[in-house]
XYZ file of C-alpha atoms in Angstrom:
665
model
C 119.506 141.112 100.483
C 122.540 139.626 102.218
C 125.709 139.203 100.216
C 126.455 135.684 98.970
C 129.206 133.945 100.888
C 132.042 132.272 99.047
C 130.694 128.904 100.177
C 127.321 129.652 98.614
C 128.935 130.741 95.371
C 130.937 127.489 95.111
C 128.094 125.267 96.251
C 127.095 124.045 92.816
C 128.571 124.704 89.388
C 127.003 127.114 86.983
C 125.587 124.941 84.214
C 126.192 126.601 80.890
C 123.225 125.754 78.650
C 125.599 125.628 75.684
C 127.522 122.760 77.304
C 124.584 120.431 77.015
C 122.701 121.976 74.138
C 119.703 123.083 76.180
C 118.164 126.389 77.146
C 118.465 127.679 80.674
C 115.847 126.508 83.137
C 116.639 129.156 85.680
C 113.833 131.530 84.850
C 112.215 132.825 87.972
C 115.417 133.159 89.934
C 116.041 136.875 89.298
C 114.625 139.503 91.598
C 112.997 142.215 89.438
C 114.574 145.641 89.662
C 111.420 147.461 88.591
C 108.269 147.624 90.692
C 105.810 145.072 89.245
C 102.579 146.296 87.744
C 99.612 145.436 89.948
C 97.379 142.907 88.262
C 93.592 142.768 88.413
C 91.942 140.037 90.462
C 90.655 138.493 87.247
C 94.151 138.027 85.866
C 95.390 136.554 89.163
C 92.708 133.894 89.182
C 92.904 133.094 85.489
C 96.636 132.421 85.619
C 95.845 129.224 87.550
C 93.412 127.995 84.874
C 94.051 126.991 81.296
C 91.499 127.456 78.545
C 90.518 124.463 76.433
C 91.310 124.596 72.682
C 87.604 124.850 71.863
C 87.287 127.932 74.104
C 84.332 126.463 76.016
C 85.909 125.453 79.341
C 88.684 126.361 81.756
C 90.659 123.699 83.628
C 92.398 124.112 86.997
C 96.143 123.621 86.593
C 96.407 122.023 90.052
C 93.642 119.428 90.100
C 92.269 119.441 86.552
C 88.680 120.331 87.487
C 86.902 122.025 84.592
C 84.521 125.005 84.618
C 82.435 126.620 81.911
C 84.094 129.549 80.182
C 81.215 131.686 81.469
C 81.956 130.888 85.127
C 82.460 134.036 87.172
C 86.002 134.727 88.297
C 84.730 134.897 91.864
C 83.776 131.225 91.673
C 87.219 130.440 90.304
C 88.727 132.293 93.248
C 86.595 130.327 95.711
C 87.727 127.085 94.069
C 91.351 128.078 94.544
C 90.811 129.161 98.157
C 88.896 126.017 99.134
C 90.772 123.388 97.158
C 94.260 124.879 97.009
C 94.871 127.112 100.039
C 98.150 128.974 99.785
C 98.075 128.981 95.980
C 98.924 132.688 95.970
C 102.054 132.464 98.142
C 104.341 133.027 95.174
C 101.828 133.422 92.428
C 102.177 137.202 92.137
C 105.943 137.171 91.718
C 106.964 138.731 88.421
C 109.927 136.952 86.868
C 112.450 137.892 84.245
C 113.060 135.730 81.193
C 116.817 136.387 81.285
C 118.900 133.407 82.570
C 120.695 134.022 85.850
C 123.465 131.540 86.813
C 123.072 132.196 90.524
C 124.028 129.592 93.097
C 122.287 130.751 96.255
C 119.282 128.774 97.313
C 117.339 131.441 99.192
C 116.486 135.048 98.439
C 115.592 137.035 101.530
C 112.059 138.506 101.649
C 111.867 141.965 100.149
C 110.723 144.947 102.141
C 107.335 144.793 100.367
C 106.656 141.437 102.128
C 107.031 139.421 98.931
C 107.523 135.626 99.336
C 111.148 134.416 99.285
C 112.721 133.474 95.962
C 114.190 129.998 95.480
C 117.029 128.969 93.201
C 115.463 126.041 91.384
C 118.776 124.709 90.128
C 119.459 123.770 93.745
C 116.158 121.941 93.887
C 117.118 120.053 90.739
C 120.473 119.052 92.243
C 118.646 117.689 95.289
C 116.378 115.725 92.956
C 119.461 114.319 91.222
C 120.693 112.989 94.581
C 117.251 111.447 95.183
C 117.308 109.700 91.795
C 120.756 108.278 92.567
C 119.905 106.991 96.036
C 116.561 105.540 94.895
C 118.113 104.129 91.673
C 115.511 105.821 89.476
C 115.911 107.022 85.875
C 115.600 110.749 85.011
C 112.311 110.020 83.240
C 110.779 109.655 86.719
C 110.705 113.440 87.026
C 108.691 113.755 83.823
C 105.738 111.960 85.427
C 102.757 114.318 85.252
C 101.451 113.810 88.794
C 104.875 114.323 90.340
C 105.346 117.577 88.422
C 101.853 118.730 89.428
C 102.663 117.969 93.067
C 105.597 120.365 92.895
C 103.393 122.936 91.180
C 100.855 122.585 93.965
C 103.505 123.544 96.517
C 104.814 126.389 94.379
C 103.396 127.182 90.917
C 106.637 128.882 89.837
C 108.815 125.778 90.410
C 110.641 124.727 87.263
C 112.176 121.272 86.914
C 114.812 120.646 84.292
C 113.671 118.805 81.169
C 114.513 115.102 81.086
C 117.297 115.480 78.538
C 119.060 117.990 80.765
C 119.028 115.546 83.692
C 120.529 112.871 81.438
C 123.241 115.262 80.233
C 124.113 116.224 83.813
C 124.294 112.546 84.824
C 126.647 111.807 81.941
C 128.937 114.678 82.934
C 128.872 113.678 86.626
C 129.739 110.099 85.611
C 132.717 111.276 83.535
C 133.981 113.570 86.284
C 133.726 110.970 89.037
C 135.202 108.188 86.898
C 138.323 110.282 86.469
C 138.547 110.608 90.272
C 138.243 106.827 90.577
C 141.008 106.333 88.006
C 143.351 108.730 89.828
C 142.691 107.057 93.192
C 143.413 103.585 91.764
C 146.785 104.782 90.498
C 147.787 105.235 94.146
C 147.091 101.580 95.039
C 150.428 99.910 95.717
C 149.255 96.308 96.129
C 147.716 93.755 93.792
C 143.954 93.905 93.259
C 141.188 91.366 92.796
C 138.239 91.824 90.437
C 134.775 90.255 90.513
C 132.250 89.887 87.700
C 128.476 89.912 87.925
C 125.960 89.625 85.084
C 122.292 90.358 84.469
C 119.838 91.033 81.637
C 117.594 94.125 81.677
C 113.938 94.308 80.674
C 115.196 95.700 77.345
C 117.056 92.374 76.888
C 120.433 94.074 77.159
C 123.159 91.970 78.765
C 125.289 93.781 81.359
C 128.496 92.952 83.193
C 129.544 94.773 86.353
C 133.247 94.816 87.231
C 134.274 95.511 90.823
C 137.795 95.930 92.171
C 138.941 95.017 95.706
C 142.231 95.514 97.535
C 143.757 95.961 101.009
C 145.310 99.356 101.652
C 148.441 100.260 103.656
C 146.390 100.548 106.854
C 145.051 97.024 106.410
C 141.541 98.179 105.590
C 139.529 96.396 102.924
C 138.639 98.645 99.974
C 136.375 98.116 96.981
C 135.130 100.202 94.078
C 132.819 99.528 91.147
C 134.909 100.027 88.018
C 132.160 99.973 85.442
C 128.871 98.532 84.273
C 129.238 97.752 80.611
C 126.962 96.342 77.966
C 128.279 93.067 76.581
C 127.856 93.034 72.829
C 125.685 90.401 71.169
C 125.946 87.392 71.090
C 127.350 87.808 74.651
C 129.853 84.964 74.399
C 133.096 84.595 76.310
C 134.939 86.596 73.634
C 132.653 89.611 74.050
C 132.980 89.368 77.848
C 136.767 89.238 77.545
C 136.864 92.296 75.260
C 134.654 94.299 77.639
C 136.737 93.282 80.674
C 140.074 94.146 79.029
C 138.726 97.505 77.864
C 137.812 98.459 81.446
C 141.134 97.241 82.884
C 143.050 99.292 80.324
C 140.899 102.348 80.996
C 142.017 102.253 84.636
C 145.566 101.102 83.747
C 145.197 97.992 85.897
C 146.312 95.143 83.622
C 149.533 94.686 85.618
C 147.849 94.876 89.019
C 145.185 92.174 88.689
C 145.909 89.062 90.720
C 142.582 87.222 90.404
C 139.096 87.339 88.934
C 136.054 85.763 90.588
C 133.262 84.909 88.149
C 129.660 83.654 88.305
C 130.437 80.017 87.300
C 128.992 80.399 83.785
C 130.892 78.814 80.897
C 131.141 82.128 79.027
C 132.657 83.845 82.065
C 135.128 80.964 82.497
C 136.138 81.322 78.835
C 136.651 85.085 79.247
C 138.792 84.618 82.366
C 140.814 81.838 80.748
C 141.570 84.083 77.764
C 142.641 86.859 80.116
C 144.923 84.456 81.989
C 146.594 83.390 78.739
C 147.107 87.052 77.826
C 148.622 87.958 81.211
C 150.775 84.819 81.346
C 152.118 85.684 77.905
C 153.096 89.149 79.103
C 154.712 87.617 82.223
C 153.199 90.262 84.473
C 152.861 87.847 87.391
C 150.483 85.123 88.569
C 146.779 85.332 87.724
C 143.977 82.988 88.708
C 140.230 82.874 88.084
C 137.891 81.487 90.730
C 134.278 80.247 90.698
C 131.849 81.990 93.033
C 131.358 79.905 96.188
C 128.019 81.574 96.985
C 126.540 80.750 93.578
C 127.821 77.190 93.886
C 126.050 76.827 97.236
C 122.895 78.362 95.763
C 122.841 75.818 92.930
C 123.471 72.954 95.350
C 120.600 74.083 97.601
C 118.262 74.380 94.604
C 118.884 70.702 93.932
C 117.873 69.800 97.491
C 114.763 72.001 97.392
C 113.523 70.703 94.034
C 111.382 67.951 95.560
C 109.818 70.276 98.135
C 108.957 73.258 95.902
C 105.190 72.473 95.790
C 105.079 72.291 99.592
C 107.136 75.458 99.976
C 104.731 77.248 97.614
C 101.781 76.349 99.865
C 103.596 77.486 102.990
C 104.659 80.742 101.306
C 101.025 81.470 100.408
C 100.106 81.001 104.068
C 102.953 83.278 105.206
C 101.892 86.008 102.802
C 98.387 85.887 104.271
C 99.880 86.168 107.772
C 101.963 89.173 106.727
C 98.918 90.869 105.186
C 96.541 90.379 108.109
C 97.103 91.693 111.634
C 94.408 89.381 113.022
C 95.969 86.265 111.481
C 99.460 87.160 112.639
C 98.213 87.806 116.184
C 96.431 84.447 116.177
C 99.627 82.746 115.033
C 101.741 84.443 117.723
C 99.273 83.478 120.460
C 99.158 79.869 119.294
C 102.949 79.492 119.019
C 103.192 80.802 122.574
C 100.555 78.331 123.778
C 102.166 75.392 121.917
C 105.717 76.481 122.865
C 106.678 76.610 119.191
C 109.147 79.464 119.290
C 109.046 83.229 118.912
C 108.233 84.731 115.504
C 108.502 88.333 114.330
C 106.425 89.750 111.516
C 106.608 90.257 108.647
C 108.109 86.840 108.019
C 110.611 86.516 105.178
C 108.573 85.253 102.225
C 111.188 85.883 99.511
C 111.977 83.192 96.967
C 115.660 83.271 97.904
C 117.401 80.890 100.274
C 116.502 82.883 103.385
C 112.795 82.812 102.508
C 112.763 79.175 101.405
C 114.499 78.038 104.571
C 112.056 80.068 106.667
C 109.184 78.167 105.022
C 110.819 74.882 106.006
C 111.561 76.241 109.463
C 107.950 77.301 109.973
C 106.587 73.815 109.269
C 109.387 72.149 111.227
C 109.032 74.299 114.360
C 105.449 75.631 114.303
C 103.433 73.016 112.428
C 100.661 72.809 115.059
C 100.155 76.573 115.149
C 100.055 76.735 111.365
C 97.357 74.053 111.192
C 95.322 75.727 113.957
C 95.340 79.129 112.215
C 94.269 77.581 108.894
C 91.426 75.621 110.488
C 90.228 78.613 112.514
C 90.158 80.799 109.386
C 89.254 78.092 106.870
C 86.494 80.192 105.325
C 89.032 82.884 104.402
C 92.129 80.745 103.761
C 90.565 77.567 102.468
C 91.704 74.070 103.363
C 94.235 73.802 100.524
C 96.980 75.290 102.690
C 96.852 72.398 105.161
C 99.790 70.020 104.815
C 99.226 66.271 105.112
C 101.470 63.960 107.112
C 103.574 62.966 104.076
C 104.251 66.573 103.135
C 105.286 67.428 106.685
C 107.629 64.454 106.718
C 109.295 65.617 103.502
C 109.734 69.098 104.920
C 111.306 67.815 108.141
C 113.786 65.576 106.282
C 114.886 68.342 103.886
C 115.090 70.830 106.775
C 117.475 68.557 108.691
C 119.451 67.840 105.524
C 119.961 71.554 104.806
C 120.697 72.659 108.370
C 124.508 72.529 107.858
C 124.052 74.729 104.760
C 122.080 77.201 106.848
C 124.912 77.463 109.378
C 127.592 77.857 106.692
C 125.645 80.479 104.756
C 124.930 82.401 107.943
C 128.666 82.487 108.691
C 129.535 83.583 105.157
C 126.978 86.394 105.270
C 128.190 87.615 108.674
C 131.909 87.492 107.805
C 131.768 89.965 104.971
C 133.884 89.680 102.985
C 134.812 86.087 103.928
C 138.392 85.121 103.181
C 139.010 82.585 100.459
C 140.709 80.283 102.955
C 137.788 80.183 105.380
C 135.308 79.588 102.556
C 137.407 76.598 101.450
C 137.123 75.223 104.984
C 133.327 75.699 104.935
C 132.987 74.039 101.533
C 135.057 71.093 102.737
C 132.655 70.723 105.668
C 129.675 70.737 103.271
C 131.399 68.080 101.159
C 131.915 65.829 104.188
C 128.293 66.335 105.235
C 126.920 65.252 101.856
C 129.287 62.264 101.669
C 128.443 60.892 105.122
C 124.648 61.296 105.114
C 122.313 58.632 103.757
C 119.332 60.417 102.166
C 116.020 58.632 101.461
C 115.470 57.257 97.971
C 113.437 60.242 96.790
C 116.336 62.556 97.728
C 119.203 60.443 96.329
C 119.160 61.940 92.830
C 119.240 65.446 94.288
C 122.085 64.434 96.630
C 124.091 63.096 93.682
C 123.631 66.365 91.787
C 124.697 68.297 94.883
C 127.850 66.202 95.241
C 128.632 66.623 91.527
C 128.442 70.436 91.666
C 130.500 70.555 94.843
C 133.112 68.256 93.309
C 133.377 70.528 90.268
C 133.947 73.534 92.527
C 136.615 71.736 94.574
C 138.453 70.707 91.402
C 138.579 74.309 90.183
C 139.991 75.676 93.450
C 142.460 72.872 94.094
C 145.691 74.611 93.065
C 148.752 76.383 94.460
C 147.173 79.801 94.096
C 144.234 78.988 96.378
C 146.602 77.178 98.742
C 148.548 80.430 99.205
C 145.382 82.429 99.922
C 144.409 79.854 102.539
C 147.684 79.538 104.471
C 148.039 83.339 104.647
C 144.864 83.395 106.730
C 146.382 83.217 110.264
C 143.355 81.262 111.499
C 143.997 78.453 109.014
C 147.667 78.137 108.036
C 148.311 74.439 107.361
C 146.244 73.116 110.266
C 142.751 73.599 108.807
C 143.694 73.153 105.150
C 141.359 70.577 103.508
C 142.945 67.265 102.583
C 142.636 68.018 98.869
C 144.857 71.103 99.318
C 147.257 69.681 101.914
C 150.146 68.922 99.566
C 153.890 69.217 100.101
C 154.212 70.302 96.465
C 151.847 73.215 97.047
C 153.854 74.321 100.074
C 157.132 74.264 98.153
C 155.581 76.156 95.252
C 154.201 78.740 97.686
C 157.659 79.104 99.232
C 159.196 79.554 95.800
C 156.658 82.244 94.878
C 157.354 84.057 98.145
C 161.144 83.928 97.607
C 160.962 85.100 93.981
C 158.432 87.902 94.328
C 158.568 89.186 97.906
C 162.126 88.668 99.157
C 164.638 89.601 96.475
C 163.037 92.764 95.110
C 160.775 94.256 97.731
C 163.498 95.074 100.263
C 166.570 95.130 98.042
C 167.128 98.803 98.788
C 167.481 98.004 102.484
C 170.054 95.282 101.825
C 172.102 97.396 99.435
C 171.990 100.292 101.880
C 174.418 98.594 104.249
C 176.856 97.765 101.480
C 176.858 101.398 100.321
C 177.579 102.561 103.851
C 180.458 100.129 104.135
C 181.991 101.522 100.942
C 181.477 105.110 102.064
C 183.212 104.459 105.370
C 186.068 102.790 103.545
C 186.109 100.074 106.169
C 187.081 102.527 108.895
C 184.487 101.429 111.421
C 184.776 100.171 114.945
C 184.905 96.460 115.736
C 181.520 96.735 117.512
C 179.959 98.368 114.435
C 181.296 95.575 112.228
C 179.650 93.005 114.491
C 176.372 94.977 114.483
C 176.324 95.239 110.685
C 177.088 91.562 110.309
C 174.187 90.707 112.604
C 171.873 92.961 110.606
C 172.843 91.359 107.299
C 172.357 87.891 108.775
C 168.975 88.944 110.059
C 168.061 90.253 106.601
C 169.064 86.927 105.069
C 167.146 84.883 107.618
C 164.055 87.021 107.071
C 163.582 85.367 103.676
C 162.352 82.352 105.634
C 159.517 84.298 107.267
C 157.038 81.823 105.786
C 158.514 78.918 107.721
C 158.472 80.849 110.990
C 154.881 82.031 110.358
C 153.597 78.510 109.643
C 155.389 77.038 112.666
C 153.318 79.143 115.073
C 149.898 78.130 116.383
C 146.987 79.393 114.246
C 145.028 82.339 115.571
C 141.543 81.767 117.085
C 138.771 81.483 114.496
C 137.132 84.712 115.758
C 140.282 86.720 114.957
C 139.990 89.730 112.663
C 142.408 88.684 109.906
C 143.327 92.170 108.706
C 143.827 93.413 112.248
C 146.095 90.427 112.951
C 148.295 91.263 109.986
C 148.321 94.945 110.874
C 149.744 94.082 114.300
C 152.179 91.434 113.034
C 153.373 93.118 109.839
C 156.532 94.327 111.610
C 157.407 90.713 112.488
C 156.781 89.564 108.911
C 157.484 92.589 106.664
C 157.883 90.568 103.463
C 155.197 87.986 104.133
C 152.733 90.719 105.094
C 153.187 92.259 101.627
C 152.256 88.908 100.122
C 149.301 88.624 102.502
C 147.988 92.045 101.417
C 147.891 90.790 97.841
C 146.396 87.343 98.377
C 143.901 88.092 101.144
C 142.148 90.486 98.754
C 141.184 87.524 96.542
C 137.404 87.176 96.628
C 135.593 83.897 97.276
C 132.297 85.238 95.916
C 131.482 87.363 92.881
C 128.621 89.121 94.733
C 127.912 89.893 98.356
C 126.538 86.658 99.869
C 123.588 88.436 101.494
C 122.529 89.799 98.087
C 122.335 86.255 96.752
C 120.807 84.500 99.750
C 118.641 87.171 101.401
C 115.610 89.217 100.384
C 117.814 92.292 99.968
C 118.907 90.910 96.625
C 115.331 91.070 95.272
C 115.366 94.864 95.474
C 118.793 95.106 93.842
C 117.774 92.819 90.981
C 114.560 94.792 90.433
C 116.457 98.083 90.246
C 119.024 96.749 87.798
C 116.552 94.927 85.577
C 114.146 97.885 85.337
C 116.748 100.597 84.681
C 116.641 101.878 81.057
C 119.799 101.598 78.987
C 120.431 105.352 78.762
C 120.682 105.575 82.571
C 122.060 102.219 83.762
C 125.801 102.839 83.651
C 125.774 106.402 85.004
C 123.278 106.032 87.855
C 124.452 102.644 89.171
C 128.121 103.676 89.055
C 127.508 107.093 90.630
C 125.443 105.469 93.390
C 128.203 102.983 94.167
C 130.916 105.659 94.117
C 129.030 108.019 96.437
C 128.289 105.154 98.840
C 132.012 104.437 98.818
C 132.789 107.965 100.005
C 133.426 109.888 96.776
C 131.787 113.305 96.459
C 129.312 113.829 93.648
C 131.110 116.031 91.164
C 130.066 118.061 88.120
C 133.083 118.920 85.972
C 135.596 120.341 88.486
C 133.105 121.241 91.215
C 132.038 119.037 94.110
C 128.363 119.281 95.037
C 128.137 120.045 98.751
C 124.874 118.282 99.562
C 125.124 118.849 103.300
C 125.199 122.596 102.691
C 122.373 122.300 100.156
C 120.198 120.552 102.733
C 120.964 123.240 105.305
C 119.956 125.958 102.864
C 116.832 124.051 101.866
C 115.812 123.850 105.535
C 116.466 127.565 105.922
C 114.349 128.254 102.835
C 111.450 126.300 104.303
C 111.760 128.243 107.579
C 111.776 131.600 105.743
C 108.748 130.658 103.657
C 106.883 129.581 106.795
C 107.820 132.854 108.523
C 106.669 134.890 105.533
C 103.340 133.037 105.542
C 102.801 133.784 109.237
C 103.648 137.462 108.742
C 101.167 137.716 105.897
C 98.372 136.178 107.982
C 99.082 138.539 110.855
C 98.832 141.515 108.525
């Protein structure tokens, strides 16, 4: 056997069974030192069958097929050979019951030609990574058929018991959360937090808290802080207590600049209470913001209310197209013949905005092809899917009415994350669109509700704080600011905030540095040096008006990368760029827009709703942290999954080689 390398030894931590109150599961990992006693053929076959309690039958451990207790062992052997070829690859390995905290994945074949040994703790760590990526609870690995599938591949495989997986997840969560806390202590700028809420199938109410900021290299950063259960009755007070507890855990109370919520009254109450608390401590400005994406979603729901029955019929048709290759091919051929556009399957049939708009789009652009497919396959589809002239007219009107929303939402989803300033511009455009259009009578009530919700949003974001986030977007400045925000008072308040918080303190050490040098020199400097120092001090004084100079320049093109622009121009505006780093991190939406508007959100909601309470916090947080670049960590040891995968591949190659050698012999 080759010696273990240091990398192999440090690959995964040795899990002390006493740490988690469980016995070791590493039986089967120790190579026996004594030569195993040769077993009879009868004992080899019988080890793969279990005897029923009544002693009348034997049942195959792989497939469950039963045989009479009187069945000859030769027949049992033929069953194993025919139904489970390769069953004996590792079946004759004699194992020791003593726990062995080894960390190597592969044992080299012994000189007797015995099959390679596998460290099953490594297999269990790979399964942990699978559970995290697939967002599955540890109980998944207790499913009988999954366990039997592993046993079919190798009867000696031992998976950890479910409680051990849960204990490992809890320890990994604690270890990684400490890494997150340490990394957040290094953040030098203000941060923005967002809140999202959902209720699980166990009727437990959860709140996720995510933190965003812009680092020194002008890269956008985000990390999930926690997923916490909000105590019953889940009012604003309980939300506030949960939020403050998480902020204190990460020592972030003095760094939070804003909080974006989901527009619910309880969330607004929680944020308002937090603002009063922070204002009382005079730690700096704090603002809470409604989610623009959820506002748009509610507005669109109002417009779609009258067309939901029609959309349901179209969705049923689309689902039939997605399920049948013949129907989809017929549809594609007909749309080509009728010049009704190009369509790719499967079509989006989700109940979210993307799917609903696709239903409208299908009728609007490919109505003839849809009718032709239904009539051609009427026996299978029935005639109920056909839309009459009135229904088609309703669809076309609503489609045209919502087209500006489609363009805005597409932009918001592409520009991820969209800046608060640009979202304000988009929302102003939506407001103008609703105000100038004259909907038919049957759509007027919906249009009034849309305008009411949009007006409520605009009222909440019409303040100095949002004004500052908007003008610090170099594409907007004062030129594209909506009329409701274009106020001289807001500009003066923004200038005052800049002077108080980013001019006098941030670079005071630079200003005082010249004075100290003057004192040290005792005034014995050349006339040229005096002029140079005077110019520098004047320049330092004039720099406090960086905001005026910045706003006087032409806005950047709308396609400009905002963070890249500030990265390039931060030397021109050293103080203003510090303010921009803080305010451009303010989030316009509490969730990713594509999760709310696109089918991707269906999968995320399903995972969160179906996750049991004992796994929700650990698995969802660990998944987010690993996707953000943190290494999965158990206590003080990082789990090197790339190395684990390499060793797993090598193990498979060795097992295959051993199998070939055995056949050749």
